[in-house]
């Protein structure tokens, strides 16, 4: 695998650059932002991802290792090829992509030419848990940005039904453990129904209730 290229910049075009490696010119596809940092005649370095097809070998270049990592993860989404993944990074920086994927914000992806609501929804669904914003608390029990928006509402609904806040929060976490995509969608009624169904699977779980509404 070619991890990076470092050499003299021989050419910079609208979507590609050529790096001279001791007399061999390597053509690399990149975003306009990455290409704007290169200067013909000066030394340049790009982190790269090699895409192998039956009839071609294509290099994609990035200004940072983080950008390349996000690109590679985007390729894991069904229906997203290298050109579309690169288009995402042409519109959004890597951290913005991480945040959108982590919080289930599909609208961020619809801002990319060629991505409609259906594809955007598939991206956030399939990237759930794969891209995490830098600095996100990793401690067990720490709320993700997505949880911060819906969890208090679900807990409030459950406490109105008789559960304590502690038991409600724990039940939500356990109910969504087998289906984390629901968490990233952040649909409050759906999460509430899923949690109540989980509690109903075992009559003993209902014993966690602290009381019933009279």
PDB file of C-alpha atoms in Angstrom:
ATOM      1  CA  UNK A   1       0.000   0.000   0.000  1.00  0.00           C
ATOM      2  CA  UNK A   2       1.227   3.512  -0.829  1.00  0.00           C
ATOM      3  CA  UNK A   3       0.730   5.459   2.417  1.00  0.00           C
ATOM      4  CA  UNK A   4       2.083   8.817   1.288  1.00  0.00           C
ATOM      5  CA  UNK A   5       3.950  10.594  -1.485  1.00  0.00           C
ATOM      6  CA  UNK A   6       6.671  13.194  -0.995  1.00  0.00           C
ATOM      7  CA  UNK A   7       8.375  14.860  -3.923  1.00  0.00           C
ATOM      8  CA  UNK A   8       8.465  17.862  -6.194  1.00  0.00           C
ATOM      9  CA  UNK A   9       5.077  19.092  -7.364  1.00  0.00           C
ATOM     10  CA  UNK A  10       5.184  18.900 -11.175  1.00  0.00           C
ATOM     11  CA  UNK A  11       1.597  19.885 -11.929  1.00  0.00           C
ATOM     12  CA  UNK A  12      -1.554  21.049 -10.160  1.00  0.00           C
ATOM     13  CA  UNK A  13      -4.891  20.828 -11.986  1.00  0.00           C
ATOM     14  CA  UNK A  14      -8.526  21.271 -11.064  1.00  0.00           C
ATOM     15  CA  UNK A  15      -8.883  17.814  -9.540  1.00  0.00           C
ATOM     16  CA  UNK A  16      -5.450  16.199  -9.745  1.00  0.00           C
ATOM     17  CA  UNK A  17      -1.801  16.845  -9.017  1.00  0.00           C
ATOM     18  CA  UNK A  18       1.362  15.189 -10.282  1.00  0.00           C
ATOM     19  CA  UNK A  19       4.164  14.510  -7.825  1.00  0.00           C
ATOM     20  CA  UNK A  20       7.642  13.916  -9.282  1.00  0.00           C
ATOM     21  CA  UNK A  21       9.299  11.050  -7.433  1.00  0.00           C
ATOM     22  CA  UNK A  22      12.864  10.899  -8.715  1.00  0.00           C
ATOM     23  CA  UNK A  23      11.757  11.211 -12.318  1.00  0.00           C
ATOM     24  CA  UNK A  24       8.504   9.240 -12.041  1.00  0.00           C
ATOM     25  CA  UNK A  25       5.308  11.314 -12.093  1.00  0.00           C
ATOM     26  CA  UNK A  26       2.521  10.059  -9.831  1.00  0.00           C
ATOM     27  CA  UNK A  27      -0.963  11.406 -10.598  1.00  0.00           C
ATOM     28  CA  UNK A  28      -3.129  11.902  -7.516  1.00  0.00           C
ATOM     29  CA  UNK A  29      -6.803  12.858  -7.231  1.00  0.00           C
ATOM     30  CA  UNK A  30      -7.546  15.331  -4.435  1.00  0.00           C
ATOM     31  CA  UNK A  31     -10.008  17.927  -3.183  1.00  0.00           C
ATOM     32  CA  UNK A  32      -9.638  21.592  -4.216  1.00  0.00           C
ATOM     33  CA  UNK A  33      -8.611  22.420  -0.630  1.00  0.00           C
ATOM     34  CA  UNK A  34      -5.761  19.905  -0.709  1.00  0.00           C
ATOM     35  CA  UNK A  35      -4.614  20.971  -4.176  1.00  0.00           C
ATOM     36  CA  UNK A  36      -4.565  24.628  -3.140  1.00  0.00           C
ATOM     37  CA  UNK A  37      -1.784  23.837  -0.654  1.00  0.00           C
ATOM     38  CA  UNK A  38       0.546  22.535  -3.377  1.00  0.00           C
ATOM     39  CA  UNK A  39       2.953  24.749  -5.302  1.00  0.00           C
ATOM     40  CA  UNK A  40       4.504  23.714  -8.620  1.00  0.00           C
ATOM     41  CA  UNK A  41       8.260  23.371  -8.306  1.00  0.00           C
ATOM     42  CA  UNK A  42       8.176  23.027  -4.529  1.00  0.00           C
ATOM     43  CA  UNK A  43       8.237  19.897  -2.400  1.00  0.00           C
ATOM     44  CA  UNK A  44       4.832  18.547  -1.476  1.00  0.00           C
ATOM     45  CA  UNK A  45       3.525  15.653   0.559  1.00  0.00           C
ATOM     46  CA  UNK A  46       0.187  13.886   0.360  1.00  0.00           C
ATOM     47  CA  UNK A  47      -1.223  11.035   2.405  1.00  0.00           C
ATOM     48  CA  UNK A  48      -2.700   8.580  -0.051  1.00  0.00           C
ATOM     49  CA  UNK A  49      -5.258   5.846  -0.503  1.00  0.00           C
ATOM     50  CA  UNK A  50      -4.878   3.457  -3.433  1.00  0.00           C
ATOM     51  CA  UNK A  51      -8.099   2.242  -5.048  1.00  0.00           C
ATOM     52  CA  UNK A  52      -7.667  -0.954  -7.023  1.00  0.00           C
ATOM     53  CA  UNK A  53     -10.119  -1.851  -9.767  1.00  0.00           C
ATOM     54  CA  UNK A  54     -10.002  -4.525 -12.450  1.00  0.00           C
ATOM     55  CA  UNK A  55      -8.981  -1.989 -15.072  1.00  0.00           C
ATOM     56  CA  UNK A  56      -7.279   0.727 -13.044  1.00  0.00           C
ATOM     57  CA  UNK A  57      -5.126   1.774 -10.102  1.00  0.00           C
ATOM     58  CA  UNK A  58      -6.113   5.211  -8.797  1.00  0.00           C
ATOM     59  CA  UNK A  59      -4.422   7.253  -6.087  1.00  0.00           C
ATOM     60  CA  UNK A  60      -6.359   9.697  -3.926  1.00  0.00           C
ATOM     61  CA  UNK A  61      -4.366  12.251  -1.953  1.00  0.00           C
ATOM     62  CA  UNK A  62      -5.085  14.071   1.317  1.00  0.00           C
ATOM     63  CA  UNK A  63      -3.448  16.831   3.297  1.00  0.00           C
ATOM     64  CA  UNK A  64      -3.784  14.923   6.592  1.00  0.00           C
ATOM     65  CA  UNK A  65      -3.929  11.371   7.828  1.00  0.00           C
ATOM     66  CA  UNK A  66      -7.278  12.152   9.457  1.00  0.00           C
ATOM     67  CA  UNK A  67      -8.743  13.176   6.102  1.00  0.00           C
ATOM     68  CA  UNK A  68      -7.555   9.908   4.570  1.00  0.00           C
ATOM     69  CA  UNK A  69      -9.057   7.911   7.454  1.00  0.00           C
ATOM     70  CA  UNK A  70     -12.459   9.539   7.000  1.00  0.00           C
ATOM     71  CA  UNK A  71     -12.251   8.870   3.252  1.00  0.00           C
ATOM     72  CA  UNK A  72     -11.507   5.181   3.822  1.00  0.00           C
ATOM     73  CA  UNK A  73     -14.394   4.822   6.290  1.00  0.00           C
ATOM     74  CA  UNK A  74     -16.805   6.520   3.879  1.00  0.00           C
ATOM     75  CA  UNK A  75     -15.897   3.853   1.325  1.00  0.00           C
ATOM     76  CA  UNK A  76     -17.357   1.223   3.666  1.00  0.00           C
ATOM     77  CA  UNK A  77     -20.839   2.613   3.005  1.00  0.00           C
ATOM     78  CA  UNK A  78     -22.708   0.683   0.322  1.00  0.00           C
ATOM     79  CA  UNK A  79     -23.145   2.800  -2.775  1.00  0.00           C
ATOM     80  CA  UNK A  80     -20.397   5.275  -1.864  1.00  0.00           C
ATOM     81  CA  UNK A  81     -17.420   5.115  -4.194  1.00  0.00           C
ATOM     82  CA  UNK A  82     -14.145   7.043  -4.069  1.00  0.00           C
ATOM     83  CA  UNK A  83     -15.410   9.941  -6.178  1.00  0.00           C
ATOM     84  CA  UNK A  84     -18.408  10.490  -3.909  1.00  0.00           C
ATOM     85  CA  UNK A  85     -16.303  10.065  -0.767  1.00  0.00           C
ATOM     86  CA  UNK A  86     -13.895  12.686  -2.101  1.00  0.00           C
ATOM     87  CA  UNK A  87     -16.837  14.979  -2.881  1.00  0.00           C
ATOM     88  CA  UNK A  88     -17.905  14.747   0.772  1.00  0.00           C
ATOM     89  CA  UNK A  89     -14.453  15.922   1.865  1.00  0.00           C
ATOM     90  CA  UNK A  90     -14.526  18.694  -0.724  1.00  0.00           C
ATOM     91  CA  UNK A  91     -17.593  20.126   1.031  1.00  0.00           C
ATOM     92  CA  UNK A  92     -16.920  19.223   4.673  1.00  0.00           C
ATOM     93  CA  UNK A  93     -13.719  18.970   6.682  1.00  0.00           C
ATOM     94  CA  UNK A  94     -13.012  15.622   8.410  1.00  0.00           C
ATOM     95  CA  UNK A  95     -14.257  16.748  11.823  1.00  0.00           C
ATOM     96  CA  UNK A  96     -17.564  17.953  10.367  1.00  0.00           C
ATOM     97  CA  UNK A  97     -18.033  14.537   8.758  1.00  0.00           C
ATOM     98  CA  UNK A  98     -17.249  12.832  12.068  1.00  0.00           C
ATOM     99  CA  UNK A  99     -19.756  14.970  13.944  1.00  0.00           C
ATOM    100  CA  UNK A 100     -22.490  14.454  11.337  1.00  0.00           C
ATOM    101  CA  UNK A 101     -21.977  10.688  11.294  1.00  0.00           C
ATOM    102  CA  UNK A 102     -21.812  10.466  15.087  1.00  0.00           C
ATOM    103  CA  UNK A 103     -24.962  12.521  15.687  1.00  0.00           C
ATOM    104  CA  UNK A 104     -26.971  11.071  12.795  1.00  0.00           C
ATOM    105  CA  UNK A 105     -27.168  14.417  10.985  1.00  0.00           C
ATOM    106  CA  UNK A 106     -28.079  13.282   7.482  1.00  0.00           C
ATOM    107  CA  UNK A 107     -28.772  16.852   6.290  1.00  0.00           C
ATOM    108  CA  UNK A 108     -25.059  17.593   6.410  1.00  0.00           C
ATOM    109  CA  UNK A 109     -24.471  14.960   3.731  1.00  0.00           C
ATOM    110  CA  UNK A 110     -27.281  16.192   1.468  1.00  0.00           C
ATOM    111  CA  UNK A 111     -25.235  19.386   0.983  1.00  0.00           C
ATOM    112  CA  UNK A 112     -22.800  17.314  -1.093  1.00  0.00           C
ATOM    113  CA  UNK A 113     -23.601  17.263  -4.828  1.00  0.00           C
ATOM    114  CA  UNK A 114     -24.774  13.798  -5.821  1.00  0.00           C
ATOM    115  CA  UNK A 115     -26.074  12.828  -2.369  1.00  0.00           C
ATOM    116  CA  UNK A 116     -29.817  12.827  -1.850  1.00  0.00           C
ATOM    117  CA  UNK A 117     -31.815  12.107   1.321  1.00  0.00           C
ATOM    118  CA  UNK A 118     -31.835   8.339   0.737  1.00  0.00           C
ATOM    119  CA  UNK A 119     -28.073   8.046   0.350  1.00  0.00           C
ATOM    120  CA  UNK A 120     -27.492  10.488   3.214  1.00  0.00           C
ATOM    121  CA  UNK A 121     -29.686   8.378   5.473  1.00  0.00           C
ATOM    122  CA  UNK A 122     -27.755   5.264   4.519  1.00  0.00           C
ATOM    123  CA  UNK A 123     -24.465   7.022   5.261  1.00  0.00           C
ATOM    124  CA  UNK A 124     -25.394   7.977   8.823  1.00  0.00           C
ATOM    125  CA  UNK A 125     -26.940   4.552   9.395  1.00  0.00           C
ATOM    126  CA  UNK A 126     -23.907   2.596   8.229  1.00  0.00           C
ATOM    127  CA  UNK A 127     -21.365   4.943   9.814  1.00  0.00           C
ATOM    128  CA  UNK A 128     -22.976   4.756  13.259  1.00  0.00           C
ATOM    129  CA  UNK A 129     -20.179   4.050  15.693  1.00  0.00           C
ATOM    130  CA  UNK A 130     -17.457   4.084  13.016  1.00  0.00           C
ATOM    131  CA  UNK A 131     -16.605   7.788  13.103  1.00  0.00           C
ATOM    132  CA  UNK A 132     -16.284   9.576  16.428  1.00  0.00           C
ATOM    133  CA  UNK A 133     -15.479  13.296  16.790  1.00  0.00           C
ATOM    134  CA  UNK A 134     -12.102  14.041  18.315  1.00  0.00           C
ATOM    135  CA  UNK A 135     -12.402  14.777  22.019  1.00  0.00           C
ATOM    136  CA  UNK A 136     -15.637  12.827  22.454  1.00  0.00           C
ATOM    137  CA  UNK A 137     -15.801  11.456  26.036  1.00  0.00           C
ATOM    138  CA  UNK A 138     -14.961   7.768  25.981  1.00  0.00           C
ATOM    139  CA  UNK A 139     -15.915   7.064  29.574  1.00  0.00           C
ATOM    140  CA  UNK A 140     -18.629   4.483  30.067  1.00  0.00           C
ATOM    141  CA  UNK A 141     -21.974   6.154  30.545  1.00  0.00           C
ATOM    142  CA  UNK A 142     -20.914   9.477  28.999  1.00  0.00           C
ATOM    143  CA  UNK A 143     -23.656  10.841  26.764  1.00  0.00           C
ATOM    144  CA  UNK A 144     -22.850  11.219  23.065  1.00  0.00           C
ATOM    145  CA  UNK A 145     -23.991  14.399  21.249  1.00  0.00           C
ATOM    146  CA  UNK A 146     -26.930  12.391  19.880  1.00  0.00           C
ATOM    147  CA  UNK A 147     -27.954  11.180  23.329  1.00  0.00           C
ATOM    148  CA  UNK A 148     -27.748  14.701  24.699  1.00  0.00           C
ATOM    149  CA  UNK A 149     -30.638  15.715  22.441  1.00  0.00           C
ATOM    150  CA  UNK A 150     -33.062  12.813  22.993  1.00  0.00           C
ATOM    151  CA  UNK A 151     -32.199  10.955  26.191  1.00  0.00           C
ATOM    152  CA  UNK A 152     -33.625  13.506  28.677  1.00  0.00           C
ATOM    153  CA  UNK A 153     -36.934  13.385  26.789  1.00  0.00           C
ATOM    154  CA  UNK A 154     -37.122   9.591  26.900  1.00  0.00           C
ATOM    155  CA  UNK A 155     -36.134   9.496  30.571  1.00  0.00           C
ATOM    156  CA  UNK A 156     -38.818  12.094  31.369  1.00  0.00           C
ATOM    157  CA  UNK A 157     -41.436  10.001  29.563  1.00  0.00           C
ATOM    158  CA  UNK A 158     -40.441   6.899  31.514  1.00  0.00           C
ATOM    159  CA  UNK A 159     -40.422   8.660  34.884  1.00  0.00           C
ATOM    160  CA  UNK A 160     -43.964   9.819  34.154  1.00  0.00           C
ATOM    161  CA  UNK A 161     -44.829   6.131  33.825  1.00  0.00           C
ATOM    162  CA  UNK A 162     -43.324   5.314  37.202  1.00  0.00           C
ATOM    163  CA  UNK A 163     -39.659   4.492  36.654  1.00  0.00           C
ATOM    164  CA  UNK A 164     -36.912   6.277  38.552  1.00  0.00           C
ATOM    165  CA  UNK A 165     -34.505   8.366  36.481  1.00  0.00           C
ATOM    166  CA  UNK A 166     -31.662   5.965  37.290  1.00  0.00           C
ATOM    167  CA  UNK A 167     -33.612   2.858  36.236  1.00  0.00           C
ATOM    168  CA  UNK A 168     -35.003   4.592  33.160  1.00  0.00           C
ATOM    169  CA  UNK A 169     -31.543   5.653  31.971  1.00  0.00           C
ATOM    170  CA  UNK A 170     -30.085   2.180  32.565  1.00  0.00           C
ATOM    171  CA  UNK A 171     -32.992   0.492  30.771  1.00  0.00           C
ATOM    172  CA  UNK A 172     -32.596   2.746  27.736  1.00  0.00           C
ATOM    173  CA  UNK A 173     -28.888   1.910  27.460  1.00  0.00           C
ATOM    174  CA  UNK A 174     -29.552  -1.827  27.712  1.00  0.00           C
ATOM    175  CA  UNK A 175     -32.483  -1.745  25.295  1.00  0.00           C
ATOM    176  CA  UNK A 176     -30.449   0.016  22.606  1.00  0.00           C
ATOM    177  CA  UNK A 177     -27.308  -2.078  23.083  1.00  0.00           C
ATOM    178  CA  UNK A 178     -28.486  -4.609  20.475  1.00  0.00           C
ATOM    179  CA  UNK A 179     -29.648  -1.956  18.000  1.00  0.00           C
ATOM    180  CA  UNK A 180     -27.386   1.141  18.252  1.00  0.00           C
ATOM    181  CA  UNK A 181     -28.679   2.563  14.973  1.00  0.00           C
ATOM    182  CA  UNK A 182     -31.848   3.613  16.814  1.00  0.00           C
ATOM    183  CA  UNK A 183     -29.744   5.743  19.132  1.00  0.00           C
ATOM    184  CA  UNK A 184     -28.149   7.602  16.242  1.00  0.00           C
ATOM    185  CA  UNK A 185     -31.510   8.250  14.575  1.00  0.00           C
ATOM    186  CA  UNK A 186     -32.587   9.985  17.785  1.00  0.00           C
ATOM    187  CA  UNK A 187     -36.326   9.437  17.254  1.00  0.00           C
ATOM    188  CA  UNK A 188     -37.816   9.847  20.743  1.00  0.00           C
ATOM    189  CA  UNK A 189     -41.060   7.835  20.226  1.00  0.00           C
ATOM    190  CA  UNK A 190     -39.120   5.014  18.550  1.00  0.00           C
ATOM    191  CA  UNK A 191     -36.565   4.872  21.373  1.00  0.00           C
ATOM    192  CA  UNK A 192     -39.310   4.923  24.004  1.00  0.00           C
ATOM    193  CA  UNK A 193     -41.203   2.085  22.296  1.00  0.00           C
ATOM    194  CA  UNK A 194     -38.007   0.039  21.931  1.00  0.00           C
ATOM    195  CA  UNK A 195     -37.160   0.485  25.611  1.00  0.00           C
ATOM    196  CA  UNK A 196     -40.653  -0.419  26.785  1.00  0.00           C
ATOM    197  CA  UNK A 197     -40.658  -3.508  24.567  1.00  0.00           C
ATOM    198  CA  UNK A 198     -37.290  -4.512  26.009  1.00  0.00           C
ATOM    199  CA  UNK A 199     -38.658  -4.146  29.542  1.00  0.00           C
ATOM    200  CA  UNK A 200     -41.692  -6.205  28.602  1.00  0.00           C
ATOM    201  CA  UNK A 201     -39.658  -9.166  27.380  1.00  0.00           C
ATOM    202  CA  UNK A 202     -39.022 -10.245  30.944  1.00  0.00           C
ATOM    203  CA  UNK A 203     -41.646  -9.728  33.604  1.00  0.00           C
ATOM    204  CA  UNK A 204     -38.912  -9.464  36.185  1.00  0.00           C
ATOM    205  CA  UNK A 205     -37.680  -6.274  34.537  1.00  0.00           C
ATOM    206  CA  UNK A 206     -40.937  -4.556  35.395  1.00  0.00           C
ATOM    207  CA  UNK A 207     -39.938  -4.926  39.027  1.00  0.00           C
ATOM    208  CA  UNK A 208     -37.505  -2.059  38.476  1.00  0.00           C
ATOM    209  CA  UNK A 209     -40.443   0.317  38.498  1.00  0.00           C
ATOM    210  CA  UNK A 210     -40.567   2.414  41.640  1.00  0.00           C
ATOM    211  CA  UNK A 211     -44.304   2.743  41.559  1.00  0.00           C
ATOM    212  CA  UNK A 212     -47.376   3.219  39.375  1.00  0.00           C
ATOM    213  CA  UNK A 213     -49.392   6.262  38.730  1.00  0.00           C
ATOM    214  CA  UNK A 214     -52.489   6.313  40.829  1.00  0.00           C
TER     215      UNK A 214
END
